[in-house]
Short mmCIF file of C-alpha atoms in Angstrom, two decimals:
data_model
loop_
_atom_site.label_atom_id
_atom_site.label_comp_id
_atom_site.label_asym_id
_atom_site.label_seq_id
_atom_site.Cartn_x
_atom_site.Cartn_y
_atom_site.Cartn_z
CA MET A 166 -154.07 -166.19 -110.20
CA VAL A 167 -155.44 -169.64 -110.96
CA ASP A 168 -153.76 -169.55 -114.33
CA TYR A 169 -150.53 -168.55 -112.69
CA ILE A 170 -150.66 -171.50 -110.29
CA LYS A 171 -151.56 -173.81 -113.18
CA SER A 172 -148.48 -172.60 -114.98
CA PHE A 173 -146.28 -174.29 -112.32
CA ASP A 174 -144.30 -177.24 -113.68
CA ILE A 175 -145.28 -180.02 -111.28
CA ASP A 176 -142.94 -182.54 -112.82
CA PHE A 177 -140.04 -180.17 -112.41
CA ILE A 178 -140.93 -179.80 -108.74
CA LYS A 179 -141.25 -183.55 -108.22
CA GLN A 180 -138.00 -184.22 -109.99
CA HIS A 181 -136.00 -181.82 -107.84
CA ILE A 182 -137.49 -182.52 -104.43
CA PRO A 183 -134.64 -184.89 -103.49
CA GLN A 184 -132.11 -182.09 -104.01
CA TYR A 185 -134.08 -179.89 -101.66
CA VAL A 186 -134.31 -182.66 -99.11
CA ASP A 187 -130.54 -183.16 -99.17
CA ALA A 188 -129.99 -179.43 -98.92
CA ALA A 189 -132.47 -179.19 -96.05
CA TRP A 190 -130.56 -181.83 -94.10
CA LEU A 191 -127.31 -179.99 -94.70
CA THR A 192 -128.90 -176.72 -93.61
CA LEU A 193 -130.24 -178.40 -90.50
CA ARG A 194 -126.90 -180.00 -89.68
CA ILE A 195 -125.07 -176.70 -89.99
CA ALA A 196 -127.74 -174.92 -88.01
CA PHE A 197 -127.68 -177.57 -85.26
CA ILE A 198 -123.92 -177.60 -84.81
CA GLY A 199 -123.61 -173.84 -85.26
CA ILE A 200 -126.34 -173.14 -82.73
CA ALA A 201 -124.98 -175.65 -80.22
CA LEU A 202 -121.58 -173.94 -80.44
CA SER A 203 -123.26 -170.52 -80.21
CA LEU A 204 -124.96 -171.54 -76.98
CA ILE A 205 -121.70 -172.73 -75.45
CA ILE A 206 -119.82 -169.61 -76.57
CA GLY A 207 -122.69 -167.40 -75.44
CA LEU A 208 -122.89 -168.98 -71.99
CA PHE A 209 -119.14 -168.69 -71.48
CA CYS A 210 -119.05 -165.07 -72.61
CA SER A 211 -122.01 -164.11 -70.43
CA LEU A 212 -120.38 -165.72 -67.37
CA ILE A 213 -117.11 -163.92 -68.06
CA LEU A 214 -119.00 -160.62 -68.30
CA HIS A 215 -121.05 -161.40 -65.19
CA PHE A 216 -118.06 -162.29 -63.03
CA LYS A 217 -116.11 -159.37 -64.52
CA VAL A 218 -113.08 -161.56 -65.21
CA PRO A 219 -110.19 -159.14 -65.63
CA VAL A 220 -108.68 -158.69 -69.13
CA ILE A 221 -110.71 -161.52 -70.69
CA ARG A 222 -113.93 -159.59 -70.29
CA HIS A 223 -112.58 -156.81 -72.50
CA ILE A 224 -111.73 -159.37 -75.16
CA VAL A 225 -115.26 -160.76 -74.87
CA LYS A 226 -116.75 -157.27 -75.17
CA GLY A 227 -114.65 -156.63 -78.27
CA TYR A 228 -115.76 -159.92 -79.76
CA ILE A 229 -119.44 -159.19 -79.12
CA GLU A 230 -119.23 -155.74 -80.70
CA LEU A 231 -117.31 -157.06 -83.69
CA SER A 232 -119.65 -159.98 -84.22
CA ARG A 233 -122.89 -158.05 -83.82
CA ASN A 234 -121.86 -155.09 -85.92
CA THR A 235 -120.56 -156.86 -89.01
CA PRO A 236 -122.80 -158.74 -91.46
CA LEU A 237 -122.51 -162.50 -91.55
CA LEU A 238 -121.76 -162.24 -95.26
CA VAL A 239 -118.67 -160.15 -94.54
CA GLN A 240 -117.58 -162.54 -91.76
CA LEU A 241 -117.90 -165.46 -94.17
CA PHE A 242 -115.91 -163.71 -96.91
CA PHE A 243 -113.22 -163.09 -94.35
CA LEU A 244 -113.15 -166.78 -93.35
CA TYR A 245 -113.41 -168.18 -96.86
CA PHE A 246 -111.36 -165.74 -98.93
CA GLY A 247 -109.32 -163.86 -96.35
CA LEU A 248 -107.88 -166.60 -94.15
CA PRO A 249 -106.32 -168.60 -97.01
CA LYS A 250 -104.08 -165.56 -97.66
CA ILE A 251 -102.41 -166.24 -94.32
CA GLY A 252 -102.29 -169.96 -94.97
CA ILE A 253 -105.47 -171.08 -93.19
CA LEU A 254 -107.64 -173.02 -95.61
CA LEU A 255 -111.16 -173.90 -94.54
CA ASP A 256 -113.69 -175.86 -96.58
CA SER A 257 -117.16 -174.42 -96.97
CA GLU A 258 -118.74 -176.54 -94.31
CA HIS A 259 -116.21 -175.56 -91.64
CA CYS A 260 -116.56 -171.95 -92.69
CA ALA A 261 -120.27 -172.28 -92.12
CA TYR A 262 -119.84 -173.78 -88.62
CA ILE A 263 -117.34 -171.15 -87.58
CA GLY A 264 -119.23 -168.29 -89.20
CA LEU A 265 -122.53 -169.23 -87.64
CA SER A 266 -121.14 -169.80 -84.16
CA PHE A 267 -119.08 -166.59 -84.36
CA LEU A 268 -122.24 -164.65 -85.14
CA GLY A 269 -124.56 -166.65 -82.87
CA GLY A 270 -122.21 -166.64 -79.88
CA SER A 271 -122.56 -162.91 -79.36
CA TYR A 272 -126.34 -162.96 -79.68
CA MET A 273 -126.62 -165.86 -77.25
CA ALA A 274 -124.21 -164.11 -74.87
CA GLU A 275 -126.45 -161.05 -74.78
CA SER A 276 -129.54 -163.20 -74.16
CA PHE A 277 -127.91 -165.12 -71.32
CA ARG A 278 -126.51 -161.92 -69.83
CA SER A 279 -129.90 -160.22 -69.70
CA GLY A 280 -131.34 -163.37 -68.10
CA ILE A 281 -128.61 -163.51 -65.47
CA GLU A 282 -129.02 -159.81 -64.70
CA ALA A 283 -132.75 -160.26 -64.23
CA ILE A 284 -132.19 -162.54 -61.23
CA GLY A 285 -132.25 -160.43 -58.09
CA LYS A 286 -129.20 -160.01 -55.88
CA ILE A 287 -131.17 -161.38 -52.93
CA GLN A 288 -131.26 -164.80 -54.60
CA THR A 289 -127.48 -164.88 -54.76
CA GLU A 290 -127.12 -163.58 -51.22
CA SER A 291 -129.52 -166.05 -49.67
CA ALA A 292 -127.81 -168.91 -51.50
CA LEU A 293 -124.38 -167.67 -50.38
CA SER A 294 -125.58 -167.40 -46.80
CA LEU A 295 -126.49 -171.09 -46.92
CA GLY A 296 -122.84 -171.85 -47.60
CA LEU A 297 -123.02 -172.44 -51.33
CA SER A 298 -119.94 -171.49 -53.33
CA ARG A 299 -120.15 -168.86 -56.08
CA PHE A 300 -120.03 -171.63 -58.64
CA GLN A 301 -122.87 -173.55 -56.97
CA VAL A 302 -124.96 -170.40 -56.71
CA MET A 303 -124.55 -169.91 -60.46
CA LEU A 304 -125.26 -173.56 -61.25
CA TYR A 305 -128.23 -174.25 -58.99
CA ILE A 306 -129.83 -170.87 -58.42
CA VAL A 307 -129.00 -168.23 -61.02
CA LEU A 308 -128.65 -170.15 -64.29
CA PRO A 309 -131.85 -172.22 -64.05
CA GLN A 310 -133.85 -169.05 -63.41
CA ALA A 311 -131.90 -167.02 -65.95
CA PHE A 312 -132.51 -169.70 -68.53
CA SER A 313 -136.27 -169.45 -68.30
CA VAL A 314 -136.04 -165.65 -68.44
CA SER A 315 -133.79 -165.85 -71.50
CA LEU A 316 -135.71 -168.58 -73.26
CA PRO A 317 -137.85 -166.35 -75.53
CA SER A 318 -134.83 -164.45 -76.78
CA LEU A 319 -132.76 -167.66 -77.09
CA CYS A 320 -135.50 -169.15 -79.25
CA ALA A 321 -135.66 -166.00 -81.36
CA ASN A 322 -131.90 -166.32 -81.86
CA VAL A 323 -132.25 -169.94 -82.93
CA ILE A 324 -134.76 -169.03 -85.61
CA PHE A 325 -132.70 -166.02 -86.68
CA LEU A 326 -129.58 -168.19 -87.02
CA ILE A 327 -131.35 -170.87 -89.05
CA LYS A 328 -132.51 -168.16 -91.43
CA GLU A 329 -128.99 -166.76 -91.62
CA THR A 330 -127.77 -170.09 -92.99
CA SER A 331 -129.20 -168.97 -96.36
CA VAL A 332 -126.08 -166.82 -96.71
CA PHE A 333 -123.80 -169.85 -96.86
CA SER A 334 -124.48 -170.43 -100.54
CA VAL A 335 -121.90 -167.70 -101.20
CA VAL A 336 -119.13 -169.95 -99.91
CA ALA A 337 -120.26 -172.71 -102.26
CA LEU A 338 -122.11 -174.73 -99.68
CA ALA A 339 -124.95 -176.73 -101.22
CA ASP A 340 -127.62 -175.54 -98.80
CA LEU A 341 -131.25 -174.72 -99.67
CA MET A 342 -130.49 -171.27 -101.09
CA TYR A 343 -127.67 -172.70 -103.16
CA VAL A 344 -129.89 -175.41 -104.69
CA ALA A 345 -132.59 -172.88 -105.56
CA LYS A 346 -130.09 -170.50 -107.19
CA ASP A 347 -128.52 -173.43 -108.99
CA LEU A 348 -131.84 -174.62 -110.44
CA ILE A 349 -132.77 -171.12 -111.52
CA GLY A 350 -129.43 -170.76 -113.25
CA LEU A 351 -129.71 -174.11 -114.99
CA TYR A 352 -133.37 -174.25 -116.03
CA TYR A 353 -134.83 -170.75 -115.54
CA ASN A 354 -137.70 -172.31 -113.54
CA THR A 355 -137.53 -169.40 -111.15
CA ASP A 356 -141.06 -169.64 -109.76
CA GLU A 357 -140.92 -173.34 -108.97
CA ALA A 358 -137.42 -173.14 -107.46
CA LEU A 359 -138.33 -170.24 -105.19
CA LEU A 360 -141.64 -171.77 -104.17
CA MET A 361 -139.86 -174.93 -103.06
CA LEU A 362 -137.28 -172.81 -101.23
CA VAL A 363 -139.96 -170.99 -99.27
CA ILE A 364 -141.77 -174.22 -98.45
CA ALA A 365 -138.53 -175.88 -97.34
CA TYR A 366 -137.74 -173.05 -94.90
CA ILE A 367 -141.29 -173.07 -93.55
CA ILE A 368 -141.15 -176.83 -93.03
CA ILE A 369 -137.96 -176.40 -91.03
CA LEU A 370 -138.84 -173.26 -89.07
CA LEU A 371 -142.52 -173.61 -88.29
CA PRO A 372 -142.14 -176.68 -86.03
CA ILE A 373 -139.23 -175.01 -84.28
CA SER A 374 -141.33 -171.90 -83.61
CA ILE A 375 -144.14 -174.04 -82.26
CA ILE A 376 -141.82 -176.10 -80.03
CA ALA A 377 -140.24 -172.88 -78.75
CA GLY A 378 -143.67 -171.55 -77.86
CA ILE A 379 -144.58 -174.69 -75.94
CA LEU A 380 -141.23 -174.69 -74.11
CA GLU A 381 -141.71 -171.10 -73.04
CA LYS A 382 -145.10 -171.87 -71.55
CA ARG A 383 -143.88 -174.95 -69.71
CA LEU A 384 -140.78 -173.36 -68.24
CA ARG A 385 -142.68 -170.44 -66.79
CA HIS A 386 -143.71 -170.89 -63.21
CA GLY A 387 -143.58 -168.42 -60.39
CA MET B 281 -112.07 -164.91 -21.67
CA ASP B 282 -115.60 -166.03 -21.17
CA ASN B 283 -116.03 -169.43 -22.76
CA ASN B 284 -119.67 -168.78 -23.28
CA ILE B 285 -119.08 -166.10 -25.89
CA LEU B 286 -120.15 -167.32 -29.32
CA LEU B 287 -119.91 -164.16 -31.38
CA LYS B 288 -117.63 -161.24 -30.72
CA ILE B 289 -117.84 -158.10 -32.82
CA ASP B 290 -114.91 -155.89 -32.02
CA GLU B 291 -114.96 -152.23 -33.09
CA ILE B 292 -115.95 -152.88 -36.68
CA THR B 293 -116.06 -150.02 -39.14
CA LYS B 294 -117.69 -150.13 -42.54
CA PHE B 295 -117.82 -147.59 -45.34
CA PHE B 296 -120.10 -147.40 -48.35
CA GLY B 297 -117.88 -145.19 -50.47
CA GLU B 298 -117.31 -142.06 -48.38
CA HIS B 299 -120.23 -142.79 -46.10
CA LYS B 300 -119.45 -144.43 -42.78
CA VAL B 301 -122.27 -146.90 -42.07
CA LEU B 302 -120.71 -148.63 -39.09
CA ASN B 303 -118.54 -146.77 -36.65
CA LYS B 304 -116.51 -148.90 -34.24
CA ALA B 305 -119.44 -151.12 -33.40
CA SER B 306 -118.77 -153.71 -30.68
CA LEU B 307 -121.05 -156.44 -29.42
CA THR B 308 -120.74 -159.85 -27.83
CA VAL B 309 -123.32 -162.58 -28.08
CA GLU B 310 -123.26 -165.50 -25.68
CA LYS B 311 -124.42 -169.00 -26.46
CA GLY B 312 -128.19 -169.20 -26.24
CA GLU B 313 -128.54 -165.45 -25.94
CA ILE B 314 -131.16 -163.53 -27.88
CA VAL B 315 -130.02 -160.12 -28.99
CA VAL B 316 -132.46 -157.72 -30.60
CA VAL B 317 -131.06 -154.80 -32.57
CA LEU B 318 -133.26 -151.71 -32.75
CA GLY B 319 -132.79 -148.33 -34.33
CA PRO B 320 -134.13 -145.95 -36.97
CA SER B 321 -133.96 -146.99 -40.62
CA GLY B 322 -130.57 -146.52 -42.18
CA CYS B 323 -128.79 -146.73 -38.84
CA GLY B 324 -126.69 -149.69 -39.94
CA LYS B 325 -128.49 -152.59 -38.22
CA SER B 326 -128.93 -154.62 -41.39
CA THR B 327 -125.37 -153.90 -42.42
CA LEU B 328 -124.19 -155.13 -39.04
CA LEU B 329 -125.94 -158.47 -39.64
CA ARG B 330 -124.63 -158.72 -43.18
CA CYS B 331 -121.07 -158.19 -41.97
CA ILE B 332 -121.41 -161.13 -39.59
CA ASN B 333 -121.83 -163.61 -42.42
CA GLY B 334 -119.53 -161.89 -44.85
CA LEU B 335 -122.06 -160.46 -47.28
CA GLU B 336 -120.37 -157.13 -46.59
CA ASP B 337 -116.67 -156.64 -46.00
CA ILE B 338 -115.45 -154.40 -43.21
CA GLN B 339 -112.77 -151.75 -43.23
CA GLY B 340 -111.75 -151.95 -39.60
CA GLY B 341 -112.08 -154.11 -36.50
CA SER B 342 -112.77 -157.83 -36.40
CA ILE B 343 -115.49 -160.41 -35.89
CA SER B 344 -114.88 -163.76 -34.18
CA LEU B 345 -117.09 -166.79 -34.06
CA ASP B 346 -116.24 -169.50 -31.51
CA GLY B 347 -113.06 -167.59 -30.72
CA ASN B 348 -111.81 -167.68 -34.33
CA VAL B 349 -111.48 -164.44 -36.24
CA ILE B 350 -113.64 -164.74 -39.35
CA THR B 351 -112.92 -161.39 -40.94
CA GLN B 352 -109.62 -162.22 -42.56
CA LYS B 353 -108.63 -162.21 -46.20
CA ASP B 354 -108.43 -165.99 -46.40
CA THR B 355 -111.67 -166.69 -44.53
CA ARG B 356 -113.45 -169.69 -46.03
CA TRP B 357 -116.91 -168.25 -45.97
CA THR B 358 -118.57 -171.36 -47.37
CA GLU B 359 -117.58 -173.12 -44.10
CA ILE B 360 -118.34 -170.23 -41.74
CA ARG B 361 -121.75 -169.57 -43.29
CA GLN B 362 -122.88 -173.10 -42.51
CA LYS B 363 -122.67 -172.16 -38.84
CA ILE B 364 -124.60 -168.92 -39.37
CA GLY B 365 -128.22 -169.14 -40.47
CA MET B 366 -129.68 -166.04 -42.03
CA VAL B 367 -133.22 -165.05 -42.97
CA PHE B 368 -133.81 -161.90 -45.00
CA GLN B 369 -136.55 -159.31 -45.19
CA SER B 370 -137.65 -160.01 -48.73
CA TYR B 371 -138.89 -163.41 -49.72
CA ASP B 372 -135.72 -165.11 -50.78
CA LEU B 373 -136.86 -168.66 -51.46
CA PHE B 374 -135.68 -170.08 -54.77
CA PRO B 375 -138.76 -169.78 -57.00
CA HIS B 376 -137.82 -172.62 -59.35
CA MET B 377 -137.68 -175.20 -56.55
CA THR B 378 -140.36 -176.72 -54.36
CA VAL B 379 -140.39 -176.07 -50.62
CA LEU B 380 -138.61 -179.36 -49.96
CA GLN B 381 -136.02 -178.76 -52.69
CA ASN B 382 -135.37 -175.32 -51.24
CA ILE B 383 -134.69 -176.85 -47.85
CA LEU B 384 -132.61 -179.79 -49.05
CA LEU B 385 -130.35 -177.91 -51.46
CA ALA B 386 -127.68 -176.74 -49.02
CA PRO B 387 -127.50 -179.88 -46.84
CA LEU B 388 -127.13 -181.96 -50.00
CA ARG B 389 -124.73 -179.79 -51.97
CA VAL B 390 -122.79 -178.09 -49.21
CA GLN B 391 -122.78 -180.52 -46.32
CA HIS B 392 -123.05 -183.66 -48.48
CA ARG B 393 -125.41 -185.33 -46.04
CA LYS B 394 -127.45 -188.39 -46.95
CA LYS B 395 -130.69 -187.46 -48.64
CA GLN B 396 -132.76 -189.90 -46.59
CA ASP B 397 -131.60 -188.49 -43.24
CA ILE B 398 -132.02 -184.84 -44.11
CA LYS B 399 -135.38 -185.45 -45.72
CA GLU B 400 -136.58 -186.80 -42.39
CA ASP B 401 -135.14 -183.75 -40.61
CA ALA B 402 -136.74 -181.45 -43.15
CA LEU B 403 -140.17 -182.99 -42.72
CA LYS B 404 -139.88 -182.76 -38.94
CA LEU B 405 -138.95 -179.08 -39.14
CA LEU B 406 -141.75 -178.39 -41.60
CA GLU B 407 -144.17 -180.01 -39.22
CA ARG B 408 -142.82 -177.89 -36.40
CA VAL B 409 -143.62 -174.70 -38.33
CA GLY B 410 -146.96 -176.09 -39.47
CA LEU B 411 -146.18 -176.41 -43.16
CA LEU B 412 -145.85 -180.14 -43.70
CA ASP B 413 -148.64 -180.09 -46.28
CA LYS B 414 -146.77 -177.49 -48.34
CA LYS B 415 -143.65 -179.55 -48.94
CA ALA B 416 -144.32 -180.02 -52.65
CA SER B 417 -145.56 -176.46 -53.28
CA TYR B 418 -143.64 -173.82 -55.15
CA PRO B 419 -142.90 -170.54 -53.33
CA SER B 420 -145.32 -168.68 -55.61
CA GLU B 421 -148.13 -170.77 -54.13
CA LEU B 422 -147.32 -169.69 -50.55
CA SER B 423 -148.27 -166.59 -48.59
CA GLY B 424 -145.56 -164.26 -47.37
CA GLY B 425 -145.71 -165.66 -43.84
CA GLN B 426 -145.45 -169.22 -45.10
CA ARG B 427 -142.46 -168.31 -47.24
CA GLN B 428 -140.65 -166.78 -44.30
CA ARG B 429 -141.32 -169.88 -42.20
CA VAL B 430 -139.86 -172.03 -44.96
CA ALA B 431 -136.86 -169.68 -45.14
CA ILE B 432 -136.35 -170.22 -41.40
CA VAL B 433 -136.50 -174.00 -41.83
CA ARG B 434 -134.07 -173.78 -44.74
CA ALA B 435 -131.57 -172.05 -42.46
CA LEU B 436 -132.26 -174.31 -39.46
CA ILE B 437 -131.63 -177.56 -41.29
CA MET B 438 -127.95 -176.64 -41.57
CA ASN B 439 -127.78 -176.90 -37.75
CA PRO B 440 -126.40 -173.38 -37.37
CA GLU B 441 -124.83 -172.18 -34.13
CA ILE B 442 -126.46 -168.80 -34.51
CA MET B 443 -129.39 -167.41 -36.45
CA LEU B 444 -129.56 -163.90 -37.91
CA PHE B 445 -132.96 -162.39 -38.69
CA ASP B 446 -132.99 -159.26 -40.83
CA GLU B 447 -136.41 -157.60 -40.46
CA VAL B 448 -138.09 -160.83 -41.43
CA THR B 449 -141.59 -159.52 -40.78
CA ALA B 450 -141.17 -156.05 -42.27
CA ALA B 451 -142.57 -156.98 -45.68
CA LEU B 452 -145.46 -159.06 -44.34
CA ASP B 453 -149.13 -158.24 -44.11
CA PRO B 454 -149.95 -157.57 -40.45
CA GLU B 455 -152.04 -160.73 -40.01
CA MET B 456 -149.08 -162.87 -41.04
CA VAL B 457 -146.54 -161.31 -38.73
CA HIS B 458 -147.59 -163.46 -35.82
CA GLU B 459 -147.10 -166.83 -37.43
CA VAL B 460 -143.47 -165.94 -38.17
CA LEU B 461 -142.78 -164.41 -34.76
CA ASP B 462 -144.27 -167.50 -33.09
CA VAL B 463 -141.74 -169.68 -34.87
CA MET B 464 -138.98 -167.41 -33.61
CA LEU B 465 -140.29 -167.53 -30.06
CA ASP B 466 -140.36 -171.28 -30.34
CA LEU B 467 -136.71 -171.26 -31.43
CA ALA B 468 -135.83 -169.01 -28.54
CA LYS B 469 -137.37 -171.49 -26.11
CA ALA B 470 -135.32 -174.24 -27.69
CA GLY B 471 -132.17 -172.33 -26.81
CA MET B 472 -131.09 -171.06 -30.20
CA THR B 473 -128.67 -168.15 -30.23
CA MET B 474 -130.20 -165.34 -32.25
CA VAL B 475 -129.49 -161.83 -33.42
CA ILE B 476 -132.70 -160.18 -34.55
CA VAL B 477 -133.18 -156.89 -36.35
CA THR B 478 -136.80 -155.84 -36.07
CA HIS B 479 -139.27 -153.01 -35.74
CA GLU B 480 -141.72 -155.09 -33.71
CA MET B 481 -141.28 -153.50 -30.29
CA GLN B 482 -143.62 -155.79 -28.36
CA PHE B 483 -141.87 -158.79 -29.81
CA ALA B 484 -138.44 -157.35 -29.03
CA LYS B 485 -139.48 -156.80 -25.46
CA ALA B 486 -140.86 -160.31 -25.14
CA ILE B 487 -138.01 -162.24 -26.70
CA ALA B 488 -134.81 -160.29 -26.05
CA ASP B 489 -132.19 -161.04 -23.42
CA LYS B 490 -130.39 -157.93 -24.56
CA ILE B 491 -131.44 -154.90 -26.59
CA VAL B 492 -128.89 -153.19 -28.78
CA PHE B 493 -129.82 -149.69 -29.88
CA MET B 494 -128.09 -148.30 -32.93
CA ASP B 495 -128.14 -144.85 -34.42
CA ASN B 496 -126.03 -143.41 -37.21
CA GLY B 497 -123.76 -146.42 -37.48
CA GLU B 498 -122.95 -146.48 -33.79
CA ILE B 499 -124.07 -148.78 -31.03
CA VAL B 500 -125.51 -146.28 -28.62
CA GLU B 501 -126.88 -148.46 -25.88
CA ILE B 502 -126.87 -152.10 -24.84
CA SER B 503 -129.37 -152.87 -22.08
CA LYS B 504 -131.67 -155.49 -20.69
CA PRO B 505 -135.13 -155.07 -22.26
CA ASP B 506 -136.91 -153.88 -19.14
CA ILE B 507 -134.28 -151.22 -18.60
CA PHE B 508 -134.24 -150.20 -22.24
CA PHE B 509 -137.99 -149.84 -22.58
CA ASN B 510 -138.72 -148.38 -19.16
CA ASN B 511 -135.67 -146.38 -18.46
CA PRO B 512 -133.51 -145.87 -21.56
CA GLN B 513 -129.99 -144.89 -20.61
CA THR B 514 -129.25 -142.44 -23.41
CA GLU B 515 -131.01 -139.43 -24.83
CA ARG B 516 -130.94 -140.90 -28.34
CA SER B 517 -132.70 -144.09 -27.34
CA GLN B 518 -135.20 -142.03 -25.37
CA ARG B 519 -135.99 -140.00 -28.48
CA PHE B 520 -136.29 -143.16 -30.58
CA LEU B 521 -138.71 -144.76 -28.15
CA ASN B 522 -140.75 -141.59 -27.94
CA LYS B 523 -141.26 -141.72 -31.67
CA PHE B 524 -142.66 -145.20 -31.30
CA ASN B 525 -144.65 -144.03 -28.34
CA TYR B 526 -143.28 -146.91 -26.38
CA THR B 527 -141.87 -145.46 -23.21
CA GLU B 528 -144.22 -146.94 -20.71
CA LYS B 529 -145.21 -144.81 -17.80
CA ARG B 530 -145.24 -146.63 -14.56
#
């Protein structure tokens, strides 16, 4: 074991850290934008389902089923290799944004929906009987409570989506996974490249897990 | 027409699916009058209240408030409901807001009143129900009786013309029932128009100007309390009172 660790090429690691740092920033940027879009899409979809908006809710249901039951890899292939056939050309980064928010939107929608459903009817009725409009009831009464109910599953989605970004190397995006695969291909330093990959993901995800845990505790009252 | 009539329920009918829960129920409530609705569970008393502020739609008949029919397709319920305060059986305070935030929400967001003015009103009302020290508490820190008193204040601050109480003490521990009923008695003295659904017979007798007895979706009897409790006019109300062991022998 000790010999194995000693066999690691420290200079190689030092030399390639900057590549990992760049890739980590790219991964984070894609994750941030993709997750922000996912949250917006998810909230919209859950509201459409909750208010049973005619016609549109069936489209939303179809989207959620499609998005949850196809692998992200397949969705990305469709965006990156399929769409150009009908004249829509997307670069890798835009593919990543769209792919991640397409996938994340449905997961966030389900989280929000379960949160909204957990809020008792009596809350809505007592707010309505005070003269609040349906929109105000949603905004001031249901969503704030639904949000704290949904928070654990929203956080789980965030971590899941960040991990999913590792798939984007297939559309030639220079994210963490891509850099590791690239280094392995160029130098055969498989152990060092993978070790750095694991460490990079832990550095990104561990703080997020911890922050999520703290948020959950703070938002829970009553 | 009598100008004193505030609420007029005219032969309303309500179905839940096939089941008829209200059958041509009619009732008038005058300004300042206190009407107590009694009847066995499932007789439609709660539904009757919920129809008044539009939480349930009706399939026949009409309801008017201040002489205006409020059961039309284009009724603007957000305006009507400001005139109708309602307190429910289960604790319905908003758990993510403090007592004061609960009370101020509707006056701020619905009536767009100045925060400073309504805050003063809110504190006065809280003092009146003995909960001034709880203004910064969250509902989870209050007892059931305290929550219901806050719920009453939350409805009162809108300056409603009429208050509806839907079995507000039914879910309370017995020792807390009084503190809520006292607040209602206090309101009655102040001249508030109220429609109260309750199972508290003593209270009904003490507070009511008019007892409405319902059974099976129908209004069976409307009497003054002393007549209703001492000399019920129908066989069905007689049977109901017997069950409660409340027909008093003279």
